[in-house]
PQR file of N, CA, C, O and H, with PARSE charges and radii, in Angstrom:
ATOM      1  N   MET A   1       5.973 -26.374   3.920 -0.4000 1.5000
ATOM      2  CA  MET A   1       6.269 -24.038   3.767 -0.0000 2.0000
ATOM      3  C   MET A   1       6.795 -23.692   4.840  0.5500 1.7000
ATOM      4  O   MET A   1       6.316 -24.144   5.880 -0.5500 1.4000
ATOM      5  N   GLY A   2       7.768 -22.919   4.885 -0.4000 1.5000
ATOM      6  CA  GLY A   2       8.185 -22.201   5.632 -0.0000 2.0000
ATOM      7  C   GLY A   2       7.415 -20.359   6.078  0.5500 1.7000
ATOM      8  O   GLY A   2       6.822 -19.650   5.264 -0.5500 1.4000
ATOM      9  H   GLY A   2       8.157 -22.552   4.040  0.4000 1.0000
ATOM     10  N   TRP A   3       7.629 -20.079   7.247 -0.4000 1.5000
ATOM     11  CA  TRP A   3       7.511 -18.597   7.277 -0.0000 2.0000
ATOM     12  C   TRP A   3       8.159 -17.579   6.230  0.5500 1.7000
ATOM     13  O   TRP A   3       9.300 -17.411   5.801 -0.5500 1.4000
ATOM     14  H   TRP A   3       8.111 -20.655   7.907  0.4000 1.0000
ATOM     15  N   LYS A   4       7.231 -17.125   6.067 -0.4000 1.5000
ATOM     16  CA  LYS A   4       7.913 -15.808   5.071 -0.0000 2.0000
ATOM     17  C   LYS A   4       7.801 -14.521   5.463  0.5500 1.7000
ATOM     18  O   LYS A   4       6.688 -14.015   5.324 -0.5500 1.4000
ATOM     19  H   LYS A   4       6.304 -17.261   6.416  0.4000 1.0000
ATOM     20  N   THR A   5       8.671 -13.858   5.920 -0.4000 1.5000
ATOM     21  CA  THR A   5       8.574 -12.493   6.368 -0.0000 2.0000
ATOM     22  C   THR A   5       8.022 -11.551   4.921  0.5500 1.7000
ATOM     23  O   THR A   5       8.827 -11.406   4.001 -0.5500 1.4000
ATOM     24  H   THR A   5       9.575 -14.269   6.033  0.4000 1.0000
ATOM     25  N   PRO A   6       6.981 -11.103   4.842 -0.5600 1.5000
ATOM     26  CA  PRO A   6       6.397 -10.096   3.660  0.2800 2.0000
ATOM     27  C   PRO A   6       7.425  -8.659   3.629  0.5500 1.7000
ATOM     28  O   PRO A   6       8.100  -8.021   4.436 -0.5500 1.4000
ATOM     29  N   LYS A   7       7.075  -8.603   2.158 -0.4000 1.5000
ATOM     30  CA  LYS A   7       8.351  -7.613   1.381 -0.0000 2.0000
ATOM     31  C   LYS A   7       7.159  -6.397   1.491  0.5500 1.7000
ATOM     32  O   LYS A   7       5.941  -6.577   1.492 -0.5500 1.4000
ATOM     33  H   LYS A   7       6.526  -9.122   1.502  0.4000 1.0000
ATOM     34  N   PHE A   8       7.742  -5.367   1.565 -0.4000 1.5000
ATOM     35  CA  PHE A   8       6.749  -3.898   1.385 -0.0000 2.0000
ATOM     36  C   PHE A   8       7.568  -3.138   0.985  0.5500 1.7000
ATOM     37  O   PHE A   8       8.792  -3.189   1.110 -0.5500 1.4000
ATOM     38  H   PHE A   8       8.731  -5.220   1.565  0.4000 1.0000
ATOM     39  N   GLU A   9       6.884  -2.335   0.445 -0.4000 1.5000
ATOM     40  CA  GLU A   9       7.172  -0.438  -0.178 -0.0000 2.0000
ATOM     41  C   GLU A   9       6.566   0.382   0.212  0.5500 1.7000
ATOM     42  O   GLU A   9       5.822  -0.003   1.114 -0.5500 1.4000
ATOM     43  H   GLU A   9       5.890  -2.293   0.343  0.4000 1.0000
ATOM     44  N   TYR A  10       6.471   1.622  -0.065 -0.4000 1.5000
ATOM     45  CA  TYR A  10       5.740   2.756  -0.202 -0.0000 2.0000
ATOM     46  C   TYR A  10       5.816   3.408  -1.230  0.5500 1.7000
ATOM     47  O   TYR A  10       6.857   4.003  -1.507 -0.5500 1.4000
ATOM     48  H   TYR A  10       7.075   1.934  -0.798  0.4000 1.0000
ATOM     49  N   VAL A  11       4.889   3.437  -1.911 -0.4000 1.5000
ATOM     50  CA  VAL A  11       4.393   4.379  -3.131 -0.0000 2.0000
ATOM     51  C   VAL A  11       3.242   5.610  -2.728  0.5500 1.7000
ATOM     52  O   VAL A  11       2.063   5.375  -2.465 -0.5500 1.4000
ATOM     53  H   VAL A  11       4.043   2.954  -1.687  0.4000 1.0000
ATOM     54  N   ASN A  12       3.809   6.826  -2.744 -0.4000 1.5000
ATOM     55  CA  ASN A  12       2.850   7.643  -2.715 -0.0000 2.0000
ATOM     56  C   ASN A  12       1.862   7.998  -1.301  0.5500 1.7000
ATOM     57  O   ASN A  12       0.822   8.651  -1.219 -0.5500 1.4000
ATOM     58  H   ASN A  12       4.767   7.017  -2.958  0.4000 1.0000
ATOM     59  N   GLY A  13       2.624   7.310  -0.301 -0.4000 1.5000
ATOM     60  CA  GLY A  13       2.954   7.375   0.607 -0.0000 2.0000
ATOM     61  C   GLY A  13       1.780   6.681   1.287  0.5500 1.7000
ATOM     62  O   GLY A  13       1.125   7.170   2.207 -0.5500 1.4000
ATOM     63  H   GLY A  13       3.469   6.780  -0.368  0.4000 1.0000
ATOM     64  N   TYR A  14       1.510   5.006   0.508 -0.4000 1.5000
ATOM     65  CA  TYR A  14       0.523   3.819   0.802 -0.0000 2.0000
ATOM     66  C   TYR A  14       1.802   2.687   1.040  0.5500 1.7000
ATOM     67  O   TYR A  14       2.909   2.843   0.526 -0.5500 1.4000
ATOM     68  H   TYR A  14       2.042   4.608  -0.240  0.4000 1.0000
ATOM     69  N   LYS A  15       1.483   1.667   1.804 -0.4000 1.5000
ATOM     70  CA  LYS A  15       1.849   0.707   1.949 -0.0000 2.0000
ATOM     71  C   LYS A  15       1.821  -0.076   0.827  0.5500 1.7000
ATOM     72  O   LYS A  15       0.913   0.214   0.048 -0.5500 1.4000
ATOM     73  H   LYS A  15       0.583   1.540   2.222  0.4000 1.0000
ATOM     74  N   ILE A  16       2.586  -1.044   0.482 -0.4000 1.5000
ATOM     75  CA  ILE A  16       2.428  -1.883  -0.611 -0.0000 2.0000
ATOM     76  C   ILE A  16       3.261  -3.597  -0.117  0.5500 1.7000
ATOM     77  O   ILE A  16       4.449  -3.836  -0.335 -0.5500 1.4000
ATOM     78  H   ILE A  16       3.323  -1.280   1.116  0.4000 1.0000
ATOM     79  N   VAL A  17       2.610  -4.255   0.333 -0.4000 1.5000
ATOM     80  CA  VAL A  17       2.613  -5.360   0.864 -0.0000 2.0000
ATOM     81  C   VAL A  17       2.685  -6.721   0.019  0.5500 1.7000
ATOM     82  O   VAL A  17       1.623  -7.205  -0.372 -0.5500 1.4000
ATOM     83  H   VAL A  17       1.646  -4.062   0.511  0.4000 1.0000
ATOM     84  N   GLU A  18       3.936  -7.375  -0.287 -0.4000 1.5000
ATOM     85  CA  GLU A  18       3.457  -9.102  -0.656 -0.0000 2.0000
ATOM     86  C   GLU A  18       2.956  -9.758  -0.217  0.5500 1.7000
ATOM     87  O   GLU A  18       2.950  -9.291   0.923 -0.5500 1.4000
ATOM     88  H   GLU A  18       4.799  -6.981   0.031  0.4000 1.0000
ATOM     89  N   VAL A  19       2.464 -10.563  -0.174 -0.4000 1.5000
ATOM     90  CA  VAL A  19       1.434 -11.473   0.333 -0.0000 2.0000
ATOM     91  C   VAL A  19       1.540 -13.122  -0.478  0.5500 1.7000
ATOM     92  O   VAL A  19       1.698 -13.321  -1.683 -0.5500 1.4000
ATOM     93  H   VAL A  19       2.469 -10.942  -1.099  0.4000 1.0000
ATOM     94  N   GLU A  20       1.424 -13.965   0.413 -0.4000 1.5000
ATOM     95  CA  GLU A  20       1.883 -15.351  -0.564 -0.0000 2.0000
ATOM     96  C   GLU A  20       1.159 -15.686  -1.213  0.5500 1.7000
ATOM     97  O   GLU A  20       0.036 -15.683  -0.709 -0.5500 1.4000
ATOM     98  H   GLU A  20       1.295 -13.804   1.391  0.4000 1.0000
ATOM     99  N   GLY A  21       1.246 -16.229  -2.816 -0.4000 1.5000
ATOM    100  CA  GLY A  21       0.138 -16.392  -3.941 -0.0000 2.0000
ATOM    101  C   GLY A  21       1.148 -16.225  -5.032  0.5500 1.7000
ATOM    102  O   GLY A  21       0.830 -17.022  -5.915 -0.5500 1.4000
ATOM    103  H   GLY A  21       2.158 -16.231  -3.225  0.4000 1.0000
ATOM    104  N   PRO A  22       1.948 -15.727  -5.293 -0.5600 1.5000
ATOM    105  CA  PRO A  22       2.075 -14.102  -4.622  0.2800 2.0000
ATOM    106  C   PRO A  22       0.814 -13.194  -4.848  0.5500 1.7000
ATOM    107  O   PRO A  22       0.006 -13.525  -5.716 -0.5500 1.4000
ATOM    108  N   ALA A  23       0.605 -11.992  -4.052 -0.4000 1.5000
ATOM    109  CA  ALA A  23      -0.031 -10.992  -3.978 -0.0000 2.0000
ATOM    110  C   ALA A  23       0.206  -9.973  -3.843  0.5500 1.7000
ATOM    111  O   ALA A  23       1.155  -9.836  -3.071 -0.5500 1.4000
ATOM    112  H   ALA A  23       1.261 -11.724  -3.347  0.4000 1.0000
ATOM    113  N   PHE A  24      -0.260  -8.903  -4.287 -0.4000 1.5000
ATOM    114  CA  PHE A  24       0.179  -7.749  -3.588 -0.0000 2.0000
ATOM    115  C   PHE A  24      -0.736  -6.661  -3.101  0.5500 1.7000
ATOM    116  O   PHE A  24      -1.268  -6.186  -4.105 -0.5500 1.4000
ATOM    117  H   PHE A  24      -1.031  -9.014  -4.914  0.4000 1.0000
ATOM    118  N   LYS A  25      -1.175  -6.031  -1.988 -0.4000 1.5000
ATOM    119  CA  LYS A  25      -2.165  -5.658  -1.186 -0.0000 2.0000
ATOM    120  C   LYS A  25      -1.772  -4.287  -1.227  0.5500 1.7000
ATOM    121  O   LYS A  25      -0.565  -4.155  -1.430 -0.5500 1.4000
ATOM    122  H   LYS A  25      -0.743  -6.417  -1.173  0.4000 1.0000
ATOM    123  N   VAL A  26      -2.619  -2.884  -1.055 -0.4000 1.5000
ATOM    124  CA  VAL A  26      -2.466  -1.245  -1.148 -0.0000 2.0000
ATOM    125  C   VAL A  26      -2.743  -1.106   0.347  0.5500 1.7000
ATOM    126  O   VAL A  26      -3.861  -1.487   0.693 -0.5500 1.4000
ATOM    127  H   VAL A  26      -3.600  -2.991  -0.890  0.4000 1.0000
ATOM    128  N   TYR A  27      -2.261  -0.823   0.914 -0.4000 1.5000
ATOM    129  CA  TYR A  27      -2.963  -0.227   2.765 -0.0000 2.0000
ATOM    130  C   TYR A  27      -2.523   1.148   3.021  0.5500 1.7000
ATOM    131  O   TYR A  27      -1.385   1.615   3.048 -0.5500 1.4000
ATOM    132  H   TYR A  27      -1.353  -0.514   0.633  0.4000 1.0000
ATOM    133  N   ASP A  28      -3.747   1.737   3.216 -0.4000 1.5000
ATOM    134  CA  ASP A  28      -3.290   3.180   4.302 -0.0000 2.0000
ATOM    135  C   ASP A  28      -3.847   3.091   5.327  0.5500 1.7000
ATOM    136  O   ASP A  28      -5.044   3.057   5.612 -0.5500 1.4000
ATOM    137  H   ASP A  28      -4.672   1.358   3.195  0.4000 1.0000
ATOM    138  N   GLY A  29      -2.467   3.030   6.221 -0.4000 1.5000
ATOM    139  CA  GLY A  29      -2.513   2.653   7.483 -0.0000 2.0000
ATOM    140  C   GLY A  29      -2.799   1.169   7.841  0.5500 1.7000
ATOM    141  O   GLY A  29      -1.969   0.310   7.544 -0.5500 1.4000
ATOM    142  H   GLY A  29      -1.494   3.058   5.990  0.4000 1.0000
ATOM    143  N   ASP A  30      -4.006   0.837   8.499 -0.4000 1.5000
ATOM    144  CA  ASP A  30      -4.336  -0.550   8.614 -0.0000 2.0000
ATOM    145  C   ASP A  30      -5.367  -0.961   7.426  0.5500 1.7000
ATOM    146  O   ASP A  30      -5.671  -2.141   7.250 -0.5500 1.4000
ATOM    147  H   ASP A  30      -4.680   1.535   8.740  0.4000 1.0000
ATOM    148  N   ARG A  31      -5.696  -0.294   6.917 -0.4000 1.5000
ATOM    149  CA  ARG A  31      -7.327  -0.137   6.051 -0.0000 2.0000
ATOM    150  C   ARG A  31      -6.495  -0.540   4.349  0.5500 1.7000
ATOM    151  O   ARG A  31      -5.662   0.124   3.731 -0.5500 1.4000
ATOM    152  H   ARG A  31      -5.450   0.664   7.060  0.4000 1.0000
ATOM    153  N   GLN A  32      -7.014  -1.611   4.068 -0.4000 1.5000
ATOM    154  CA  GLN A  32      -6.445  -2.134   2.558 -0.0000 2.0000
ATOM    155  C   GLN A  32      -7.574  -1.534   1.794  0.5500 1.7000
ATOM    156  O   GLN A  32      -8.785  -1.578   2.012 -0.5500 1.4000
ATOM    157  H   GLN A  32      -7.690  -2.150   4.570  0.4000 1.0000
ATOM    158  N   LEU A  33      -6.723  -0.826   0.620 -0.4000 1.5000
ATOM    159  CA  LEU A  33      -7.749  -0.133  -0.179 -0.0000 2.0000
ATOM    160  C   LEU A  33      -7.403  -1.166  -1.516  0.5500 1.7000
ATOM    161  O   LEU A  33      -6.327  -1.751  -1.634 -0.5500 1.4000
ATOM    162  H   LEU A  33      -5.740  -0.790   0.444  0.4000 1.0000
ATOM    163  N   GLY A  34      -8.560  -1.266  -2.513 -0.4000 1.5000
ATOM    164  CA  GLY A  34      -8.887  -1.880  -3.767 -0.0000 2.0000
ATOM    165  C   GLY A  34      -8.552  -3.458  -3.297  0.5500 1.7000
ATOM    166  O   GLY A  34      -8.460  -3.873  -2.141 -0.5500 1.4000
ATOM    167  H   GLY A  34      -9.435  -0.790  -2.417  0.4000 1.0000
ATOM    168  N   ASP A  35      -8.404  -4.183  -4.504 -0.4000 1.5000
ATOM    169  CA  ASP A  35      -8.503  -5.624  -4.552 -0.0000 2.0000
ATOM    170  C   ASP A  35      -6.958  -6.260  -4.525  0.5500 1.7000
ATOM    171  O   ASP A  35      -6.039  -5.715  -5.136 -0.5500 1.4000
ATOM    172  H   ASP A  35      -8.479  -3.846  -5.442  0.4000 1.0000
ATOM    173  N   ASP A  36      -6.836  -7.112  -3.979 -0.4000 1.5000
ATOM    174  CA  ASP A  36      -5.451  -8.000  -4.353 -0.0000 2.0000
ATOM    175  C   ASP A  36      -4.972  -7.933  -5.785  0.5500 1.7000
ATOM    176  O   ASP A  36      -5.807  -8.148  -6.663 -0.5500 1.4000
ATOM    177  H   ASP A  36      -7.582  -7.555  -3.482  0.4000 1.0000
ATOM    178  N   PHE A  37      -3.621  -7.637  -6.148 -0.4000 1.5000
ATOM    179  CA  PHE A  37      -3.331  -7.040  -7.337 -0.0000 2.0000
ATOM    180  C   PHE A  37      -2.055  -8.228  -7.833  0.5500 1.7000
ATOM    181  O   PHE A  37      -1.092  -8.349  -7.076 -0.5500 1.4000
ATOM    182  H   PHE A  37      -2.942  -7.463  -5.435  0.4000 1.0000
ATOM    183  N   PRO A  38      -2.104  -8.960  -8.948 -0.5600 1.5000
ATOM    184  CA  PRO A  38      -1.317  -9.746  -9.435  0.2800 2.0000
ATOM    185  C   PRO A  38       0.378  -9.483  -9.075  0.5500 1.7000
ATOM    186  O   PRO A  38       1.140 -10.092  -8.324 -0.5500 1.4000
ATOM    187  N   TYR A  39       0.579  -8.298  -9.968 -0.4000 1.5000
ATOM    188  CA  TYR A  39       1.894  -7.992 -10.106 -0.0000 2.0000
ATOM    189  C   TYR A  39       1.817  -6.475  -9.448  0.5500 1.7000
ATOM    190  O   TYR A  39       0.894  -5.661  -9.479 -0.5500 1.4000
ATOM    191  H   TYR A  39      -0.041  -7.803 -10.578  0.4000 1.0000
ATOM    192  N   PRO A  40       3.335  -6.384  -8.743 -0.5600 1.5000
ATOM    193  CA  PRO A  40       3.376  -5.108  -8.135  0.2800 2.0000
ATOM    194  C   PRO A  40       3.655  -3.894  -8.532  0.5500 1.7000
ATOM    195  O   PRO A  40       4.214  -3.096  -7.781 -0.5500 1.4000
ATOM    196  N   GLY A  41       3.243  -3.548  -9.978 -0.4000 1.5000
ATOM    197  CA  GLY A  41       3.595  -2.586 -10.836 -0.0000 2.0000
ATOM    198  C   GLY A  41       2.210  -2.381 -11.213  0.5500 1.7000
ATOM    199  O   GLY A  41       2.027  -1.574 -12.125 -0.5500 1.4000
ATOM    200  H   GLY A  41       2.789  -4.197 -10.589  0.4000 1.0000
ATOM    201  N   GLU A  42       1.051  -3.025 -10.626 -0.4000 1.5000
ATOM    202  CA  GLU A  42      -0.260  -2.593 -11.084 -0.0000 2.0000
ATOM    203  C   GLU A  42      -0.586  -2.280  -9.871  0.5500 1.7000
ATOM    204  O   GLU A  42      -1.351  -1.315  -9.894 -0.5500 1.4000
ATOM    205  H   GLU A  42       1.200  -3.680  -9.885  0.4000 1.0000
ATOM    206  N   ALA A  43      -0.207  -2.902  -8.077 -0.4000 1.5000
ATOM    207  CA  ALA A  43      -0.372  -2.342  -6.812 -0.0000 2.0000
ATOM    208  C   ALA A  43       0.255  -0.661  -6.795  0.5500 1.7000
ATOM    209  O   ALA A  43      -0.301   0.273  -6.217 -0.5500 1.4000
ATOM    210  H   ALA A  43       0.414  -3.686  -8.059  0.4000 1.0000
ATOM    211  N   ALA A  44       1.435  -0.583  -7.519 -0.4000 1.5000
ATOM    212  CA  ALA A  44       2.115   0.412  -7.254 -0.0000 2.0000
ATOM    213  C   ALA A  44       1.276   1.838  -8.311  0.5500 1.7000
ATOM    214  O   ALA A  44       1.436   3.052  -8.193 -0.5500 1.4000
ATOM    215  H   ALA A  44       1.886  -1.341  -7.989  0.4000 1.0000
ATOM    216  N   ALA A  45       0.490   1.151  -9.185 -0.4000 1.5000
ATOM    217  CA  ALA A  45       0.248   2.248 -10.257 -0.0000 2.0000
ATOM    218  C   ALA A  45      -1.138   2.372  -9.807  0.5500 1.7000
ATOM    219  O   ALA A  45      -1.619   3.481 -10.043 -0.5500 1.4000
ATOM    220  H   ALA A  45       0.360   0.164  -9.281  0.4000 1.0000
ATOM    221  N   TYR A  46      -1.902   1.548  -9.232 -0.4000 1.5000
ATOM    222  CA  TYR A  46      -3.427   1.705  -8.308 -0.0000 2.0000
ATOM    223  C   TYR A  46      -2.692   3.083  -7.172  0.5500 1.7000
ATOM    224  O   TYR A  46      -3.179   4.204  -7.314 -0.5500 1.4000
ATOM    225  H   TYR A  46      -1.511   0.647  -9.041  0.4000 1.0000
ATOM    226  N   ALA A  47      -1.885   2.947  -6.419 -0.4000 1.5000
ATOM    227  CA  ALA A  47      -1.380   3.260  -5.587 -0.0000 2.0000
ATOM    228  C   ALA A  47      -1.067   5.207  -6.062  0.5500 1.7000
ATOM    229  O   ALA A  47      -1.386   6.166  -5.360 -0.5500 1.4000
ATOM    230  H   ALA A  47      -1.489   2.036  -6.304  0.4000 1.0000
ATOM    231  N   THR A  48      -0.408   5.250  -7.361 -0.4000 1.5000
ATOM    232  CA  THR A  48      -0.170   6.197  -7.695 -0.0000 2.0000
ATOM    233  C   THR A  48      -0.832   6.842  -8.259  0.5500 1.7000
ATOM    234  O   THR A  48      -0.396   7.938  -8.610 -0.5500 1.4000
ATOM    235  H   THR A  48      -0.149   4.470  -7.932  0.4000 1.0000
ATOM    236  N   SER A  49      -2.155   6.461  -8.595 -0.4000 1.5000
ATOM    237  CA  SER A  49      -3.378   6.758  -8.833 -0.0000 2.0000
ATOM    238  C   SER A  49      -4.102   7.604  -7.699  0.5500 1.7000
ATOM    239  O   SER A  49      -5.014   8.389  -7.958 -0.5500 1.4000
ATOM    240  H   SER A  49      -2.509   5.570  -8.310  0.4000 1.0000
ATOM    241  N   LEU A  50      -3.597   7.367  -6.375 -0.4000 1.5000
ATOM    242  CA  LEU A  50      -4.580   7.679  -5.527 -0.0000 2.0000
ATOM    243  C   LEU A  50      -4.378   9.028  -5.074  0.5500 1.7000
ATOM    244  O   LEU A  50      -3.266   9.346  -5.497 -0.5500 1.4000
ATOM    245  H   LEU A  50      -2.855   6.730  -6.165  0.4000 1.0000
ATOM    246  N   PRO A  51      -4.777   9.794  -4.562 -0.5600 1.5000
ATOM    247  CA  PRO A  51      -4.218  10.885  -3.844  0.2800 2.0000
ATOM    248  C   PRO A  51      -3.152  11.077  -2.528  0.5500 1.7000
ATOM    249  O   PRO A  51      -3.524  11.058  -1.355 -0.5500 1.4000
ATOM    250  N   ARG A  52      -2.418  11.176  -2.764 -0.4000 1.5000
ATOM    251  CA  ARG A  52      -0.812  11.266  -1.690 -0.0000 2.0000
ATOM    252  C   ARG A  52      -1.749  11.134  -0.102  0.5500 1.7000
ATOM    253  O   ARG A  52      -2.637  11.893   0.287 -0.5500 1.4000
ATOM    254  H   ARG A  52      -2.116  11.192  -3.717  0.4000 1.0000
ATOM    255  N   SER A  53      -1.311  10.173   0.444 -0.4000 1.5000
ATOM    256  CA  SER A  53      -1.427   9.677   1.939 -0.0000 2.0000
ATOM    257  C   SER A  53      -0.552  10.470   2.579  0.5500 1.7000
ATOM    258  O   SER A  53       0.656  10.318   2.394 -0.5500 1.4000
ATOM    259  H   SER A  53      -0.590   9.557   0.128  0.4000 1.0000
ATOM    260  N   SER A  54      -1.051  11.446   3.436 -0.4000 1.5000
ATOM    261  CA  SER A  54      -0.449  11.857   5.037 -0.0000 2.0000
ATOM    262  C   SER A  54       0.098  10.994   6.067  0.5500 1.7000
ATOM    263  O   SER A  54       1.213  10.972   6.587 -0.5500 1.4000
ATOM    264  H   SER A  54      -2.032  11.570   3.586  0.4000 1.0000
ATOM    265  N   THR A  55      -1.166  10.135   6.282 -0.4000 1.5000
ATOM    266  CA  THR A  55      -1.121   9.682   7.121 -0.0000 2.0000
ATOM    267  C   THR A  55       0.238   8.235   7.509  0.5500 1.7000
ATOM    268  O   THR A  55       0.467   7.693   8.590 -0.5500 1.4000
ATOM    269  H   THR A  55      -2.072  10.152   5.860  0.4000 1.0000
ATOM    270  N   GLN A  56       0.847   8.011   6.241 -0.4000 1.5000
ATOM    271  CA  GLN A  56       1.882   7.030   6.351 -0.0000 2.0000
ATOM    272  C   GLN A  56       2.834   7.754   7.150  0.5500 1.7000
ATOM    273  O   GLN A  56       3.410   7.477   8.202 -0.5500 1.4000
ATOM    274  H   GLN A  56       0.662   8.452   5.363  0.4000 1.0000
ATOM    275  N   LEU A  57       2.864   9.224   6.023 -0.4000 1.5000
ATOM    276  CA  LEU A  57       4.364  10.069   6.539 -0.0000 2.0000
ATOM    277  C   LEU A  57       4.754  10.575   8.451  0.5500 1.7000
ATOM    278  O   LEU A  57       5.736  11.090   8.987 -0.5500 1.4000
ATOM    279  H   LEU A  57       2.396   9.450   5.169  0.4000 1.0000
ATOM    280  N   GLY A  58       3.453  10.107   8.947 -0.4000 1.5000
ATOM    281  CA  GLY A  58       3.283  10.647  10.224 -0.0000 2.0000
ATOM    282  C   GLY A  58       2.732  12.344  10.132  0.5500 1.7000
ATOM    283  O   GLY A  58       2.971  12.921  11.193 -0.5500 1.4000
ATOM    284  H   GLY A  58       2.656   9.689   8.512  0.4000 1.0000
ATOM    285  N   GLU A  59       2.203  13.041   9.316 -0.4000 1.5000
ATOM    286  CA  GLU A  59       1.651  14.139   9.294 -0.0000 2.0000
ATOM    287  C   GLU A  59      -0.092  14.089   9.318  0.5500 1.7000
ATOM    288  O   GLU A  59      -0.943  13.314   8.880 -0.5500 1.4000
ATOM    289  H   GLU A  59       2.010  12.573   8.454  0.4000 1.0000
ATOM    290  N   THR A  60      -0.095  14.926   9.821 -0.4000 1.5000
ATOM    291  CA  THR A  60      -1.972  15.518  10.325 -0.0000 2.0000
ATOM    292  C   THR A  60      -2.207  15.847   9.090  0.5500 1.7000
ATOM    293  O   THR A  60      -1.348  16.522   8.523 -0.5500 1.4000
ATOM    294  H   THR A  60       0.596  15.556  10.177  0.4000 1.0000
ATOM    295  N   PRO A  61      -3.780  15.344   8.147 -0.5600 1.5000
ATOM    296  CA  PRO A  61      -4.336  15.243   6.921  0.2800 2.0000
ATOM    297  C   PRO A  61      -4.460  16.765   7.407  0.5500 1.7000
ATOM    298  O   PRO A  61      -3.971  17.023   8.507 -0.5500 1.4000
ATOM    299  N   ARG A  62      -5.057  17.768   6.698 -0.4000 1.5000
ATOM    300  CA  ARG A  62      -4.959  18.903   6.238 -0.0000 2.0000
ATOM    301  C   ARG A  62      -5.965  19.426   5.336  0.5500 1.7000
ATOM    302  O   ARG A  62      -5.788  19.271   4.128 -0.5500 1.4000
ATOM    303  H   ARG A  62      -5.454  17.558   5.805  0.4000 1.0000
ATOM    304  N   ASN A  63      -7.178  20.130   5.833 -0.4000 1.5000
ATOM    305  CA  ASN A  63      -8.177  20.778   4.217 -0.0000 2.0000
ATOM    306  C   ASN A  63      -7.244  21.759   4.243  0.5500 1.7000
ATOM    307  O   ASN A  63      -6.604  22.042   5.256 -0.5500 1.4000
ATOM    308  H   ASN A  63      -7.322  20.256   6.814  0.4000 1.0000
ATOM    309  N   ILE A  64      -7.088  22.470   2.856 -0.4000 1.5000
ATOM    310  CA  ILE A  64      -6.356  23.475   2.224 -0.0000 2.0000
ATOM    311  C   ILE A  64      -7.604  24.342   1.746  0.5500 1.7000
ATOM    312  O   ILE A  64      -8.202  23.900   0.765 -0.5500 1.4000
ATOM    313  H   ILE A  64      -7.608  22.240   2.033  0.4000 1.0000
ATOM    314  N   ILE A  65      -8.127  25.663   2.387 -0.4000 1.5000
ATOM    315  CA  ILE A  65      -8.778  26.571   1.714 -0.0000 2.0000
ATOM    316  C   ILE A  65      -8.163  27.302   1.159  0.5500 1.7000
ATOM    317  O   ILE A  65      -8.704  28.190   0.500 -0.5500 1.4000
ATOM    318  H   ILE A  65      -7.641  26.022   3.184  0.4000 1.0000
TER
END
C-alpha cells in the first residue's frame, strides 16, 4: 500500500477531507466535527447544516448585535 495525498474540499467554510477507507471527515480548523462519513455527500450535507465557519476564511468571528 502506497502513500496517498488526502483529497479535500471546502463546504460552507468547513474542510472535508477524504481519508483511507474511504471515509470523509469534516474539520473546523484542527478540530474534527461529527463522525466519519462513508460518502462525500453526507459529509457535505453535514457541513452545510452547520452555521457558516468564518475561521477557515481568515475572518475573525464576530457577534452581531
